[in-house]
mmCIF file of C-alpha atoms and ligand atoms in Angstrom:
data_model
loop_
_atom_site.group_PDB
_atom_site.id
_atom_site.type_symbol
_atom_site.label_atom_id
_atom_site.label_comp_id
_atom_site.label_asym_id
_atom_site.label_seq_id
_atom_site.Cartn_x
_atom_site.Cartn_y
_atom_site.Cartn_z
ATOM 1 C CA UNK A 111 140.358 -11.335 -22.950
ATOM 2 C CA UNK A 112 140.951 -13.743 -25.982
ATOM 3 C CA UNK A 113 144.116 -15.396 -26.088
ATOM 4 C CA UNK A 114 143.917 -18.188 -28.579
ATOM 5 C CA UNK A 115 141.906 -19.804 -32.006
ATOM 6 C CA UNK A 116 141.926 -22.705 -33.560
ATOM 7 C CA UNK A 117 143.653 -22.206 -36.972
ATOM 8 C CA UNK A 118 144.200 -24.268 -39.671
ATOM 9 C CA UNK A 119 144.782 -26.869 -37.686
ATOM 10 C CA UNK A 120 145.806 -26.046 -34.447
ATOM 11 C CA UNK A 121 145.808 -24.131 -31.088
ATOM 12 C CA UNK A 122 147.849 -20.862 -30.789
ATOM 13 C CA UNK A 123 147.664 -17.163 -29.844
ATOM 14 C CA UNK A 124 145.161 -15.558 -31.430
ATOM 15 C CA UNK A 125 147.728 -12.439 -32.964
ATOM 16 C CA UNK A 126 148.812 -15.562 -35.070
ATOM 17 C CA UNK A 127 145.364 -16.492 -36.631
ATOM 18 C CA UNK A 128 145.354 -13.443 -39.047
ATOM 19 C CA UNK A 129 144.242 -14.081 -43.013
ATOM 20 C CA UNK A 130 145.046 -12.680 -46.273
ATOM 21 C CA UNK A 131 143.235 -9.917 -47.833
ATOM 22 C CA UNK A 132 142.607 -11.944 -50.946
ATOM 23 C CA UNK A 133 140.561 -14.498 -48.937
ATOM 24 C CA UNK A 134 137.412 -15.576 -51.232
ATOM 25 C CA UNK A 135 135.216 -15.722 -47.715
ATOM 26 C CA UNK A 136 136.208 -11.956 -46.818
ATOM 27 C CA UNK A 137 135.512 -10.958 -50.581
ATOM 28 C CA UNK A 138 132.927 -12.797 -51.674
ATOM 29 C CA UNK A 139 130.909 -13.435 -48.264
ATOM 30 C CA UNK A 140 131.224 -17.289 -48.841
ATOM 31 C CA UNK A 141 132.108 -17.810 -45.168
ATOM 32 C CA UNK A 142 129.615 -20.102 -42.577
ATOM 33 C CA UNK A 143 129.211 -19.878 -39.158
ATOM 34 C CA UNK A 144 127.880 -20.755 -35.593
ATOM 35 C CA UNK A 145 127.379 -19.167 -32.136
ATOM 36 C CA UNK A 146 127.094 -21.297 -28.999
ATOM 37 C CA UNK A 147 127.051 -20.229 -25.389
ATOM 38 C CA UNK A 148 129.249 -21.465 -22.619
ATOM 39 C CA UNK A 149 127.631 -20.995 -18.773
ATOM 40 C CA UNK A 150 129.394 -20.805 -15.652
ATOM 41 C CA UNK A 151 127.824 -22.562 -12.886
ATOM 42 C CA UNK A 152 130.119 -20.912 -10.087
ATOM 43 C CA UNK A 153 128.209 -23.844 -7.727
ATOM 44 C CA UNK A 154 129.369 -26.456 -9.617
ATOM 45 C CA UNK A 155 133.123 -24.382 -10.606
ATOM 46 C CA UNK A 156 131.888 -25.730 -13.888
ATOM 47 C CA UNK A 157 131.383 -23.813 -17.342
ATOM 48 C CA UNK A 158 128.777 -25.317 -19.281
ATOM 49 C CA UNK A 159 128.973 -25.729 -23.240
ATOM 50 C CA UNK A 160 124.556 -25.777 -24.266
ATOM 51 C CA UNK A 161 123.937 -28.073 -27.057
ATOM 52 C CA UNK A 162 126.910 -28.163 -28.613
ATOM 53 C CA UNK A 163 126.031 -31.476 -30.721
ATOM 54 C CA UNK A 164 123.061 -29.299 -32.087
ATOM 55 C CA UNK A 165 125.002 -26.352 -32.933
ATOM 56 C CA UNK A 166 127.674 -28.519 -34.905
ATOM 57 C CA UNK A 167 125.503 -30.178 -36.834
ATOM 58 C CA UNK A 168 123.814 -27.158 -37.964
ATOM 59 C CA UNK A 169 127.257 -25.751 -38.663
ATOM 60 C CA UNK A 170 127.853 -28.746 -40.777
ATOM 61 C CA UNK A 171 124.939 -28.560 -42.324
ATOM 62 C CA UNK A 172 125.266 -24.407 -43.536
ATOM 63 C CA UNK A 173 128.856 -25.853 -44.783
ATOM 64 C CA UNK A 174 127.163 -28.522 -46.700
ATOM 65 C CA UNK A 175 124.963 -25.972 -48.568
ATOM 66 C CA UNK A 176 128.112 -23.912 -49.932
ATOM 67 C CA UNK A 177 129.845 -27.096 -50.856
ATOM 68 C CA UNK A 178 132.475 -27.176 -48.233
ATOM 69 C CA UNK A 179 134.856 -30.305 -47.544
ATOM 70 C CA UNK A 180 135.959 -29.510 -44.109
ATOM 71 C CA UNK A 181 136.687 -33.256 -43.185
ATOM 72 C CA UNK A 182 135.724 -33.053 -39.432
ATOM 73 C CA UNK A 183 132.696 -34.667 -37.617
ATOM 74 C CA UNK A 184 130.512 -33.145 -34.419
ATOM 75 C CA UNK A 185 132.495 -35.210 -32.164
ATOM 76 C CA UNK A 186 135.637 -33.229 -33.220
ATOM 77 C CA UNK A 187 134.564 -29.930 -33.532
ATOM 78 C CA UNK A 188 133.593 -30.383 -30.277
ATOM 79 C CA UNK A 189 136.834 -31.444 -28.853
ATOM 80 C CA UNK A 190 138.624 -28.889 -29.977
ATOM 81 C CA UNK A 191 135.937 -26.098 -28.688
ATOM 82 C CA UNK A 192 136.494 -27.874 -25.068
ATOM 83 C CA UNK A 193 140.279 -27.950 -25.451
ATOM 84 C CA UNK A 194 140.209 -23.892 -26.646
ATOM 85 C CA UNK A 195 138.021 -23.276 -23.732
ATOM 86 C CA UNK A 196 140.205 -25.295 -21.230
ATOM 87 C CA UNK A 197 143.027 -23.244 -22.636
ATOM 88 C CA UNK A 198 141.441 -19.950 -22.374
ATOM 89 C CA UNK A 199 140.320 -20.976 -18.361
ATOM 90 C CA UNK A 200 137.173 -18.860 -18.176
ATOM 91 C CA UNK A 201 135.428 -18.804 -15.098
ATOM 92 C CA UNK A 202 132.181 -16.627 -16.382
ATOM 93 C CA UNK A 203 129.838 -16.771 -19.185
ATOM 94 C CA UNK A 204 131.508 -16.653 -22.999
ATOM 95 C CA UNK A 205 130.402 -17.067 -26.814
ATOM 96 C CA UNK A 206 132.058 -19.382 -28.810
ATOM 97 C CA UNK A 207 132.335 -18.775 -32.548
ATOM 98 C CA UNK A 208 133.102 -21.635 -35.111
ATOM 99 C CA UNK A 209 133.800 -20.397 -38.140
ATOM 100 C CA UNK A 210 134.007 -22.203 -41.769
ATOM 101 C CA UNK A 211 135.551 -19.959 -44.365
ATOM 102 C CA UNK A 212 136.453 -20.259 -48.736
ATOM 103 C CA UNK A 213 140.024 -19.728 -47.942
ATOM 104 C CA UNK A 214 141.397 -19.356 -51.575
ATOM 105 C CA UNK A 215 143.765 -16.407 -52.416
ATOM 106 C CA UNK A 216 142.506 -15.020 -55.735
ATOM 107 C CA UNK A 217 139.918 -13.681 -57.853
ATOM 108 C CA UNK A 218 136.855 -15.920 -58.408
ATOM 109 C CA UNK A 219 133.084 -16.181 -57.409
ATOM 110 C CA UNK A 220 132.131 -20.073 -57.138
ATOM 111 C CA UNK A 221 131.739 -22.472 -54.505
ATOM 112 C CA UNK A 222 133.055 -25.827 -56.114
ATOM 113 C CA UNK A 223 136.806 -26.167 -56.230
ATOM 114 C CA UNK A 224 137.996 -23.607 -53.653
ATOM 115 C CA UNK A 225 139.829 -24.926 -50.079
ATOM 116 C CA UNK A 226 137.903 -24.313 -46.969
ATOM 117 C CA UNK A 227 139.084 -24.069 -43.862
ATOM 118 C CA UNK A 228 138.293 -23.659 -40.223
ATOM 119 C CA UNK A 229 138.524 -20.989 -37.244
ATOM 120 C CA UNK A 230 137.022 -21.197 -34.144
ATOM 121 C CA UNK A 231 137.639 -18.648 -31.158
ATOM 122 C CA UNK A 232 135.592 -17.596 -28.362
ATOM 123 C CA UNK A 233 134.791 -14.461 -26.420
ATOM 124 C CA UNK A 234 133.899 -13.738 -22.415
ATOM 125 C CA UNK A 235 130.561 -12.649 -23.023
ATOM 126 C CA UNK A 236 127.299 -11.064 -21.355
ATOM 127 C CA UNK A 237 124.125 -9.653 -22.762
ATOM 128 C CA UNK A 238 123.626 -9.607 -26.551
ATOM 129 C CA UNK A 239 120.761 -7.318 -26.264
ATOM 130 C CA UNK A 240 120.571 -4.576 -23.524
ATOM 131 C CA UNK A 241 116.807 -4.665 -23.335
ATOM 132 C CA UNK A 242 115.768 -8.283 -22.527
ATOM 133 C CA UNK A 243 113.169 -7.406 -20.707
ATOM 134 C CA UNK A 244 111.440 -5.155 -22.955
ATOM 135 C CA UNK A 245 112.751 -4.346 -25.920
ATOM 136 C CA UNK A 246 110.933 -1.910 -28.058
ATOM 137 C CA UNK A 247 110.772 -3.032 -31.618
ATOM 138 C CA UNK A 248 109.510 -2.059 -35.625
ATOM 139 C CA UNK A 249 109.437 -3.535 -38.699
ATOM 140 C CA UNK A 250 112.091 -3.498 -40.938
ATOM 141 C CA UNK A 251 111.555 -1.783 -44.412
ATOM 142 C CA UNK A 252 114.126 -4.723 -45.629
ATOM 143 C CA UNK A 253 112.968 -7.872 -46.191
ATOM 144 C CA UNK A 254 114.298 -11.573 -45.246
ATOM 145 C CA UNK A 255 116.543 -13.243 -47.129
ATOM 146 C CA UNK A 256 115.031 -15.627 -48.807
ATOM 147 C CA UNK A 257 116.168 -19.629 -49.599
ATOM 148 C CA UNK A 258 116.372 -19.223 -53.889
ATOM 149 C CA UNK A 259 118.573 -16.392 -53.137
ATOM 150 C CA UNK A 260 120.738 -16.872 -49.686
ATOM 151 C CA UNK A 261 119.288 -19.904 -48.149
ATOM 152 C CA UNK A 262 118.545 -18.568 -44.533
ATOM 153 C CA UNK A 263 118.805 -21.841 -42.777
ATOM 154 C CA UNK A 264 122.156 -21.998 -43.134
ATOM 155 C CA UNK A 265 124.182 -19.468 -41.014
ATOM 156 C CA UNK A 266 125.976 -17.992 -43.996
ATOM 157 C CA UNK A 267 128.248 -14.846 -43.554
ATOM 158 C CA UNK A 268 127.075 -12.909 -46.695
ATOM 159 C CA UNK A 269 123.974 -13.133 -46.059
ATOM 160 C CA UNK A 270 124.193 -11.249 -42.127
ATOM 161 C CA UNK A 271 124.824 -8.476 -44.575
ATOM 162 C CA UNK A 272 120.690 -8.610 -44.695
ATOM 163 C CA UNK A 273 120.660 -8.656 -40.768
ATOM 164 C CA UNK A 274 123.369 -5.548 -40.657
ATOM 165 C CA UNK A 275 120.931 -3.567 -42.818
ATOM 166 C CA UNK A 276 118.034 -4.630 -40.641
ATOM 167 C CA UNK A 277 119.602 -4.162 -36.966
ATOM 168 C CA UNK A 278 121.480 -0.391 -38.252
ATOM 169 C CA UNK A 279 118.216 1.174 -39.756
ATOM 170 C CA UNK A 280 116.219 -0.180 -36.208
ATOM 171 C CA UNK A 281 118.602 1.212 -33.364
ATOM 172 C CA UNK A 282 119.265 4.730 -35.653
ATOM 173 C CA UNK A 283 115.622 5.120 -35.768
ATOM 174 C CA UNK A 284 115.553 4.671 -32.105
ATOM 175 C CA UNK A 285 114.701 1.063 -31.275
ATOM 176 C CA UNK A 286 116.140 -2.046 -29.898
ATOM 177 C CA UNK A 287 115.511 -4.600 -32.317
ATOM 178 C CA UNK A 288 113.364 -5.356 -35.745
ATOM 179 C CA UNK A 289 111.514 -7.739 -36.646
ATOM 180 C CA UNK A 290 111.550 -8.611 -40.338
ATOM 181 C CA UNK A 291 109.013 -10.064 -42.769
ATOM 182 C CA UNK A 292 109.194 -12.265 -45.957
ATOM 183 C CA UNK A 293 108.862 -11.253 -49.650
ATOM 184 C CA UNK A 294 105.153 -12.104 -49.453
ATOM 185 C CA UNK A 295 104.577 -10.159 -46.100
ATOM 186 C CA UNK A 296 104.374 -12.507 -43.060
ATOM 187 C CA UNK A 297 106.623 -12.568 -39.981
ATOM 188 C CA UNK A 298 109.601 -14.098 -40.311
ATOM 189 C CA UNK A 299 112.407 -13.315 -37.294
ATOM 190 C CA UNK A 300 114.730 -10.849 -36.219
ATOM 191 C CA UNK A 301 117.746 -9.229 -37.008
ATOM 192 C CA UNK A 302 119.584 -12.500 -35.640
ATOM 193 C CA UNK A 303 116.712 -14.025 -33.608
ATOM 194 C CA UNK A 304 113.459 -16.336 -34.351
ATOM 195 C CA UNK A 305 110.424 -14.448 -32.713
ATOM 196 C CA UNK A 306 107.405 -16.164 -30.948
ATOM 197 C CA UNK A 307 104.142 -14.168 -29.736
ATOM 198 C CA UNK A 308 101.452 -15.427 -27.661
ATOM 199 C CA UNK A 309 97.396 -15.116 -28.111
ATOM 200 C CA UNK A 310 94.956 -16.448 -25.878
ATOM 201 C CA UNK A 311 97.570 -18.646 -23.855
ATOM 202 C CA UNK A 312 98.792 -20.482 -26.942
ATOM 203 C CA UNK A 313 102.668 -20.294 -27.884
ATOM 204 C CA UNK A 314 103.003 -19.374 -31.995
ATOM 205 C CA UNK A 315 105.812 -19.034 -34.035
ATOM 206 C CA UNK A 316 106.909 -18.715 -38.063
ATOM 207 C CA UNK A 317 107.424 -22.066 -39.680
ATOM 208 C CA UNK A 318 110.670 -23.146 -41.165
ATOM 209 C CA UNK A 319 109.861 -22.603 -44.575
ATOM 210 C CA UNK A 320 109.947 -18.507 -43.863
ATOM 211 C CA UNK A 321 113.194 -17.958 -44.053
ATOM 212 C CA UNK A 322 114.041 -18.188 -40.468
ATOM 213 C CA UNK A 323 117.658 -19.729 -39.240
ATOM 214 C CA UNK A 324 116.268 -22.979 -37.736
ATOM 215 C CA UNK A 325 117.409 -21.670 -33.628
ATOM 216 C CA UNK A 326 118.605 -24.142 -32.072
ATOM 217 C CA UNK A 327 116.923 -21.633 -28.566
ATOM 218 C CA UNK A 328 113.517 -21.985 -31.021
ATOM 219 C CA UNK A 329 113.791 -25.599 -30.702
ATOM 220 C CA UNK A 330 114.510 -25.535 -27.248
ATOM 221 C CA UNK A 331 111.872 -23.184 -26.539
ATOM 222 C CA UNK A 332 109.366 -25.467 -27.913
ATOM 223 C CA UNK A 333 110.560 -28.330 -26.394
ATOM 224 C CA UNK A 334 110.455 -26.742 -22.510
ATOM 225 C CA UNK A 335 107.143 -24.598 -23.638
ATOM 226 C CA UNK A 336 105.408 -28.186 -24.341
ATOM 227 C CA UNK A 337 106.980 -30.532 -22.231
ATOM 228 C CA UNK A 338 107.257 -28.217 -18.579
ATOM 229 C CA UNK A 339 104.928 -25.753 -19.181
ATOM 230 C CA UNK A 340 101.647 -27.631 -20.816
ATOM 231 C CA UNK A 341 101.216 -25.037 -23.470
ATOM 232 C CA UNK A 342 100.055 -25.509 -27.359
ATOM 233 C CA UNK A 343 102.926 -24.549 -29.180
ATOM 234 C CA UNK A 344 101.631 -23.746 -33.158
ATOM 235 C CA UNK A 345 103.679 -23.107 -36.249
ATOM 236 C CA UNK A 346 102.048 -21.334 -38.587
ATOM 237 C CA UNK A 347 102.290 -18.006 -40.743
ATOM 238 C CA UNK A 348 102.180 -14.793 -38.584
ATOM 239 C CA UNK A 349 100.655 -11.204 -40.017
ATOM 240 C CA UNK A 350 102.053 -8.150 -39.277
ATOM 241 C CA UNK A 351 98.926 -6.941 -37.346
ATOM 242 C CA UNK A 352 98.757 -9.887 -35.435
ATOM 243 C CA UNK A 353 102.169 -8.792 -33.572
ATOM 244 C CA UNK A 354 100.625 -5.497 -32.616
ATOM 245 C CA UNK A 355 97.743 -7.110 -31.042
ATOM 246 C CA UNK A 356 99.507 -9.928 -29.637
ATOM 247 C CA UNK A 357 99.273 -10.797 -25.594
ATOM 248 C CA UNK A 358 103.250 -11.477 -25.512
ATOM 249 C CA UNK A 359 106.122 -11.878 -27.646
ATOM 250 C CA UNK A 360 109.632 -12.267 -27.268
ATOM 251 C CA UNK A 361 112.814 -13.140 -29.419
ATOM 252 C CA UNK A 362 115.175 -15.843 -28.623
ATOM 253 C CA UNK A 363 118.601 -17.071 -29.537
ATOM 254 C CA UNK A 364 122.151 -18.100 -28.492
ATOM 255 C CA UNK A 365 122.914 -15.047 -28.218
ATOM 256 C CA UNK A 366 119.566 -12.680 -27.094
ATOM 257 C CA UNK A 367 118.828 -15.637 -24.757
ATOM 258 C CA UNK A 368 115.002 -14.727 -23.828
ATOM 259 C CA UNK A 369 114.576 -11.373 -24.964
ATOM 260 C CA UNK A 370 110.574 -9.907 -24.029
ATOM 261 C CA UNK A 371 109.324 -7.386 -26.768
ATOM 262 C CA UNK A 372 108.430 -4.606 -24.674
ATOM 263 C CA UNK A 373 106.450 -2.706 -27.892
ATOM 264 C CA UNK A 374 106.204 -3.114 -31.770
ATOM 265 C CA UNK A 375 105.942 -0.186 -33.413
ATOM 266 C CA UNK A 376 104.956 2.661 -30.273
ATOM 267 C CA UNK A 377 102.113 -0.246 -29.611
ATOM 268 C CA UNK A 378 102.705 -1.803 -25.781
ATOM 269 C CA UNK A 379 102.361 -5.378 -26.063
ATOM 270 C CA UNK A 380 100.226 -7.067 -23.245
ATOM 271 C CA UNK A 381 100.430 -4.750 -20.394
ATOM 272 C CA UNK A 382 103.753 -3.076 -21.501
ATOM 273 C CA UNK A 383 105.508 -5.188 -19.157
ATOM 274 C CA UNK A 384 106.858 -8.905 -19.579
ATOM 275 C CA UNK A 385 104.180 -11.161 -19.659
ATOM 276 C CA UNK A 386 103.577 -14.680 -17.630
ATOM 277 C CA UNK A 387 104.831 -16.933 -20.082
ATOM 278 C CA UNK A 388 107.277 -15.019 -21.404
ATOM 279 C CA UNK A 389 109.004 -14.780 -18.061
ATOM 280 C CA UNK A 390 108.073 -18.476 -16.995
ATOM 281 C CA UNK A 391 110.048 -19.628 -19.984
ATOM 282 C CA UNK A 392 112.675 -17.337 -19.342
ATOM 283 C CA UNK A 393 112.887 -18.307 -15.815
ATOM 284 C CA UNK A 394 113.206 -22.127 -16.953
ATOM 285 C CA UNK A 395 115.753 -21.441 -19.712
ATOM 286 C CA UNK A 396 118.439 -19.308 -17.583
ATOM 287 C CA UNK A 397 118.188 -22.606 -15.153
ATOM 288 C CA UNK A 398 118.446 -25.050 -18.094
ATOM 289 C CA UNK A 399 121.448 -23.515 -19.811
ATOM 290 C CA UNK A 400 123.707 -22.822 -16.288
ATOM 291 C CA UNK A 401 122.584 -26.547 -15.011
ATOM 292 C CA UNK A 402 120.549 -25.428 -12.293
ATOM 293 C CA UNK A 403 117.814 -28.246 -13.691
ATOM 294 C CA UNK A 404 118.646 -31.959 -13.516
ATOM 295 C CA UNK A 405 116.983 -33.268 -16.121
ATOM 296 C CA UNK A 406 118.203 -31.200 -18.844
ATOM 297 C CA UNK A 407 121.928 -32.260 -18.143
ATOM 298 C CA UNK A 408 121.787 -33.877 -21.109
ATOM 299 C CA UNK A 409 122.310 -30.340 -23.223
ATOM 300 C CA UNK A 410 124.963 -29.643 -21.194
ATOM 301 C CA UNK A 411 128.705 -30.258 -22.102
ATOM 302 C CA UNK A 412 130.849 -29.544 -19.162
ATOM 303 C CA UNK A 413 134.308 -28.394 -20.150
ATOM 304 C CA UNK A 414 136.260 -28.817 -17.296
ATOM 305 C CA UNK A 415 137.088 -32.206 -16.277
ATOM 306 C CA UNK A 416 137.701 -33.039 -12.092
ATOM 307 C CA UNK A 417 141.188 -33.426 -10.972
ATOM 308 C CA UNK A 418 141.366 -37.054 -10.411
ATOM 309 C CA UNK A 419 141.716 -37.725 -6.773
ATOM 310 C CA UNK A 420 144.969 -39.396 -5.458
ATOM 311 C CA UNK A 421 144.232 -43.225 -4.803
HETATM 312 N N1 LIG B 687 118.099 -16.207 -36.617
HETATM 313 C C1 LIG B 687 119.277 -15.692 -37.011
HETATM 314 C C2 LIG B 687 119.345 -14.946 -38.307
HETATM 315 C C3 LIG B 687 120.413 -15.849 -36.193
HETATM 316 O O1 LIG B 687 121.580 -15.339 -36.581
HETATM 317 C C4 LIG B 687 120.299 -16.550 -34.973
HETATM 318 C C5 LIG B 687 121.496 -16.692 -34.077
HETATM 319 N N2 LIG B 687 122.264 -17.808 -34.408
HETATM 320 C C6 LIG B 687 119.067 -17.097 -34.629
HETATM 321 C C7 LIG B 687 117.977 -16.898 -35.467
HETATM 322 C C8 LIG B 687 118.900 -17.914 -33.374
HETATM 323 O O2 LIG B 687 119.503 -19.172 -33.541
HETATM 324 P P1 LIG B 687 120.093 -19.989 -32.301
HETATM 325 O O3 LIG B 687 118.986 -20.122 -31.333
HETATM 326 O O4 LIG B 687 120.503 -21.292 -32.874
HETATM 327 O O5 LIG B 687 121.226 -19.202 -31.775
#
């Protein structure tokens, strides 16, 4: 159970990190945000905090693009994640959740000139998406977000109104997840996920430019798909069709993990089942992100620090 936040400024219960209903951020959606993943490695008694440099910088960087002067640095957003998480002791798996918010009381739709401020808290947490093994997907009838209107590579609240619309209409019409496509038609991610399919044994997935979040999982999915699994890993627009005939596919993100897409649209994908690579990556990822993999320590923040022994 959550005990405590950060708020405006400090550590304390989280009944005491309540706002105002005149917040500009809860009115006007001008709120930015991240979502990390902490791992317990019950081995190692150790709960592990995955690339949580990477995260705040991206964080930093969706502030930038609504103007926000936050005055903090990686470094210290990351202190004061591992101090929260030392406070609330958890010895399983949790979500962390920076927040950056327009924290103004009073009537006024503009970015320049209004005080932000900062929440973090964090959450035990388990699976994101019930199906990761095969999650049976459509299309959404809603379209992306796109930069000239809510940039999509920054994490911006107003603009998860999109992925609301787009996650609701998919489970009430009976499936897992949707994928979503751009004004002019190609693939661009999920409701809160970037998507990769595979054909004929090479990796593919939407470029930056089509109004996917820039994953931080993405990134890390290239990197292991390249690097420990030999595979060509392309970038490059994706047609609807091509999804229904692809060999594989699977979403990922902090917090879907590995997620294999079972069937797109009432068409099986592959044999139906999770494919090869789709599970080989998955495979490597759950031992990356718990530290079960040596060389990829370096992603790993530990938040618990040994008792020093007595002299
Ligand atoms: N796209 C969207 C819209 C998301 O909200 C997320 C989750 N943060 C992702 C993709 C995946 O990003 P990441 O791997 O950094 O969690």
């Amino acid at each position: 159970m959550t005990q405590y936040a950060y708020f405006e400024g400090s550590i304390r219960p989280i009944d005491e990190a309540r706002i105002s209903v005149m917040t500009h951020a809860l009115n006007y959606g001008t709120g930015w945000f991240g979502g990390l993943r902490g791992y317990w490695n019950a081995e190692h008694e150790q709960l592990y905090v995955f690339r949580i440099r990477d995260h705040y910088r991206r964080f930093l960087n969706s502030g930038k693009i609504l103007m926000a002067k936050l005055n903090v640095d990686e470094d210290t957003l990351a202190e004061i994640t591992l101090e929260l998480l030392r406070r609330e002791g958890y010895r399983e798996d949790c979500y962390i959740r920076p927040l950056g918010y327009k924290a103004e009381e009073g009537i006024g739709v503009r970015l320049h000139g209004v005080r932000d401020e900062l929440t973090i808290f964090s959450t035990a947490f388990g699976r994101y998406l019930q199906a990761e093994e095969g999650a049976k997907v459509c299309f959404s009838s809603w379209r992306r977000v796109d930069d000239n209107m809510i940039p999509a590579r920054g994490k911006v609240s107003g603009s998860y109104v999109n992925s609301a619309l787009i996650k609701s209409e998919a489970v009430l019409n009976g499936f897992d997840e949707a994928l979503v496509l751009t004004q002019d038609g190609h693939v661009s991610e999920g409701s809160a996920e970037n998507v990769f399919m595979v054909r004929d044994g090479v990796l593919i997935t939407p470029p930056v430019h089509t109004n996917v979040l820039e994953g931080i999982t993405r990134r890390t999915v290239i990197h292991l798909a390249q690097q420990e699994l030999g595979l060509q890993v392309v970038e490059r627009d994706i047609d609807r069709s091509e999804v229904y005939i692809a060999d594989e596919a699977f979403f990922c993100g902090t917090g879907v993990q590995i997620a294999s897409i079972a069937s797109v649209e009432h068409r099986p994908l592959g044999s139906g089942h999770m494919g090869p690579i789709t599970q080989a990556l998955r495979n490597l990822y759950f031992r990356v992100v718990r530290g079960q993999e040596e060389k990829y320590m370096d992603w790993l923040t530990p938040v618990y620090v040994a008792e020093r022994q007595p002299a």
